[in-house]
PDB file of C-alpha atoms in Angstrom:
ATOM      1  CA  MET A   1      -0.020  -0.023   0.019  1.00 40.00           C
ATOM      2  CA  SER A   2       1.414   3.414  -1.014  1.00 38.00           C
ATOM      3  CA  THR A   3       1.800   6.437   1.240  1.00 38.00           C
ATOM      4  CA  THR A   4      -0.960   8.028  -0.911  1.00 43.00           C
ATOM      5  CA  ASP A   5      -3.428   5.324  -0.101  1.00 45.00           C
ATOM      6  CA  VAL A   6      -2.708   5.658   3.535  1.00 46.00           C
ATOM      7  CA  ALA A   7      -3.120   9.382   3.477  1.00 57.00           C
ATOM      8  CA  GLY A   8      -6.454   9.049   1.505  1.00 60.00           C
ATOM      9  CA  ARG A   9      -7.735   6.489   4.031  1.00 62.00           C
ATOM     10  CA  ASP A  10      -6.821   8.791   6.923  1.00 72.00           C
ATOM     11  CA  LEU A  11      -8.482  11.688   5.200  1.00 70.00           C
ATOM     12  CA  LYS A  12     -11.652   9.678   4.590  1.00 72.00           C
ATOM     13  CA  THR A  13     -11.741   8.536   8.240  1.00 76.00           C
ATOM     14  CA  ALA A  14     -11.308  12.202   9.287  1.00 73.00           C
ATOM     15  CA  LEU A  15     -14.131  13.437   7.108  1.00 73.00           C
ATOM     16  CA  GLY A  16     -16.324  10.672   8.338  1.00 78.00           C
ATOM     17  CA  GLY A  17     -15.879  12.021  11.774  1.00 82.00           C
ATOM     18  CA  LEU A  18     -17.214  15.382  10.935  1.00 86.00           C
ATOM     19  CA  THR A  19     -20.690  16.422  12.136  1.00 90.00           C
ATOM     20  CA  PRO A  20     -23.257  17.213   9.484  1.00 92.00           C
ATOM     21  CA  THR A  21     -22.950  20.964  10.250  1.00 94.00           C
ATOM     22  CA  GLN A  22     -19.131  20.715   9.949  1.00 92.00           C
ATOM     23  CA  MET A  23     -19.530  19.093   6.561  1.00 90.00           C
ATOM     24  CA  LYS A  24     -21.851  21.994   5.494  1.00 93.00           C
ATOM     25  CA  VAL A  25     -19.311  24.553   6.726  1.00 94.00           C
ATOM     26  CA  LEU A  26     -16.519  22.636   4.777  1.00 91.00           C
ATOM     27  CA  GLU A  27     -18.699  22.683   1.629  1.00 90.00           C
ATOM     28  CA  GLY A  28     -19.021  26.423   1.990  1.00 93.00           C
ATOM     29  CA  VAL A  29     -15.319  26.898   2.419  1.00 92.00           C
ATOM     30  CA  ASN A  30     -14.698  24.560  -0.554  1.00 88.00           C
ATOM     31  CA  SER A  31     -17.083  26.806  -2.609  1.00 90.00           C
ATOM     32  CA  GLY A  32     -15.041  29.820  -1.640  1.00 91.00           C
ATOM     33  CA  LEU A  33     -17.663  31.415   0.737  1.00 95.00           C
ATOM     34  CA  LEU A  34     -16.601  33.721   3.613  1.00 95.00           C
ATOM     35  CA  ASN A  35     -17.553  32.753   7.144  1.00 96.00           C
ATOM     36  CA  LYS A  36     -20.244  35.492   7.154  1.00 97.00           C
ATOM     37  CA  GLN A  37     -21.700  33.944   4.001  1.00 98.00           C
ATOM     38  CA  ILE A  38     -21.672  30.439   5.362  1.00 97.00           C
ATOM     39  CA  ALA A  39     -23.270  31.655   8.583  1.00 98.00           C
ATOM     40  CA  PHE A  40     -26.114  33.397   6.655  1.00 98.00           C
ATOM     41  CA  ASP A  41     -26.648  30.211   4.542  1.00 97.00           C
ATOM     42  CA  LEU A  42     -26.860  28.028   7.553  1.00 97.00           C
ATOM     43  CA  GLY A  43     -28.744  30.391   9.732  1.00 98.00           C
ATOM     44  CA  ILE A  44     -26.147  30.457  12.433  1.00 98.00           C
ATOM     45  CA  ALA A  45     -23.819  33.032  14.000  1.00 98.00           C
ATOM     46  CA  GLU A  46     -20.481  33.794  12.349  1.00 98.00           C
ATOM     47  CA  ALA A  47     -18.776  32.894  15.675  1.00 98.00           C
ATOM     48  CA  THR A  48     -20.397  29.464  15.389  1.00 98.00           C
ATOM     49  CA  VAL A  49     -18.944  28.954  11.893  1.00 97.00           C
ATOM     50  CA  LYS A  50     -15.492  29.829  13.324  1.00 97.00           C
ATOM     51  CA  ALA A  51     -15.951  27.302  16.084  1.00 97.00           C
ATOM     52  CA  HIS A  52     -16.868  24.698  13.513  1.00 96.00           C
ATOM     53  CA  MET A  53     -13.977  25.600  11.320  1.00 96.00           C
ATOM     54  CA  THR A  54     -11.613  25.200  14.366  1.00 95.00           C
ATOM     55  CA  ALA A  55     -13.009  21.856  15.170  1.00 94.00           C
ATOM     56  CA  LEU A  56     -12.978  20.502  11.578  1.00 91.00           C
ATOM     57  CA  MET A  57      -9.397  21.768  10.952  1.00 92.00           C
ATOM     58  CA  ARG A  58      -8.310  19.786  14.049  1.00 92.00           C
ATOM     59  CA  LYS A  59     -10.061  16.658  12.875  1.00 89.00           C
ATOM     60  CA  LEU A  60      -8.616  17.037   9.369  1.00 88.00           C
ATOM     61  CA  ASN A  61      -5.121  17.787  10.901  1.00 89.00           C
ATOM     62  CA  VAL A  62      -4.783  20.991   8.769  1.00 92.00           C
ATOM     63  CA  HIS A  63      -3.727  24.464   9.696  1.00 94.00           C
ATOM     64  CA  ASN A  64      -5.904  26.716   7.640  1.00 94.00           C
ATOM     65  CA  ARG A  65      -9.047  26.844   5.528  1.00 89.00           C
ATOM     66  CA  THR A  66      -7.255  26.456   2.247  1.00 91.00           C
ATOM     67  CA  GLN A  67      -5.754  23.210   3.417  1.00 91.00           C
ATOM     68  CA  ALA A  68      -9.212  22.036   4.619  1.00 90.00           C
ATOM     69  CA  ALA A  69     -10.658  22.704   1.250  1.00 88.00           C
ATOM     70  CA  ILE A  70      -7.827  20.957  -0.524  1.00 89.00           C
ATOM     71  CA  ALA A  71      -8.280  17.935   1.672  1.00 83.00           C
ATOM     72  CA  ALA A  72     -12.020  17.831   0.897  1.00 80.00           C
ATOM     73  CA  GLN A  73     -11.252  18.174  -2.847  1.00 83.00           C
ATOM     74  CA  SER A  74      -8.640  15.357  -2.589  1.00 79.00           C
ATOM     75  CA  LEU A  75     -11.312  12.993  -1.057  1.00 71.00           C
ATOM     76  CA  VAL A  76     -13.793  13.807  -3.743  1.00 70.00           C
ATOM     77  CA  GLN A  77     -11.270  13.221  -6.528  1.00 73.00           C
ATOM     78  CA  GLY A  78     -10.356   9.985  -4.860  1.00 68.00           C
ATOM     79  CA  LEU A  79     -13.876   8.832  -4.682  1.00 62.00           C
ATOM     80  CA  ARG A  80     -14.442   9.775  -8.367  1.00 67.00           C
ATOM     81  CA  SER A  81     -11.416   7.875  -9.391  1.00 71.00           C
ATOM     82  CA  ALA A  82     -12.379   4.845  -7.364  1.00 67.00           C
ATOM     83  CA  GLY A  83     -15.950   4.782  -8.803  1.00 66.00           C
ATOM     84  CA  GLY A  84     -15.238   5.467 -12.409  1.00 55.00           C
TER      85      GLY A  84
END
């Protein structure tokens, strides 16, 4: 098994550990939305979005929102490759 396979499996496990709201926040980040826009779309406070971002970055073992979005895109690409 290659290092990429291990990293992909770890990422998939980490994404599986996110709450539904954290997944929605991550989708917003992945779409390029600001915290304020994500908060409006989800009907929650901007501070709550920031708290979700902190938690999901910790779970994904990344240090900023760009890395979080890249991690999410990597998983999506991996799933597409495996399915097609």
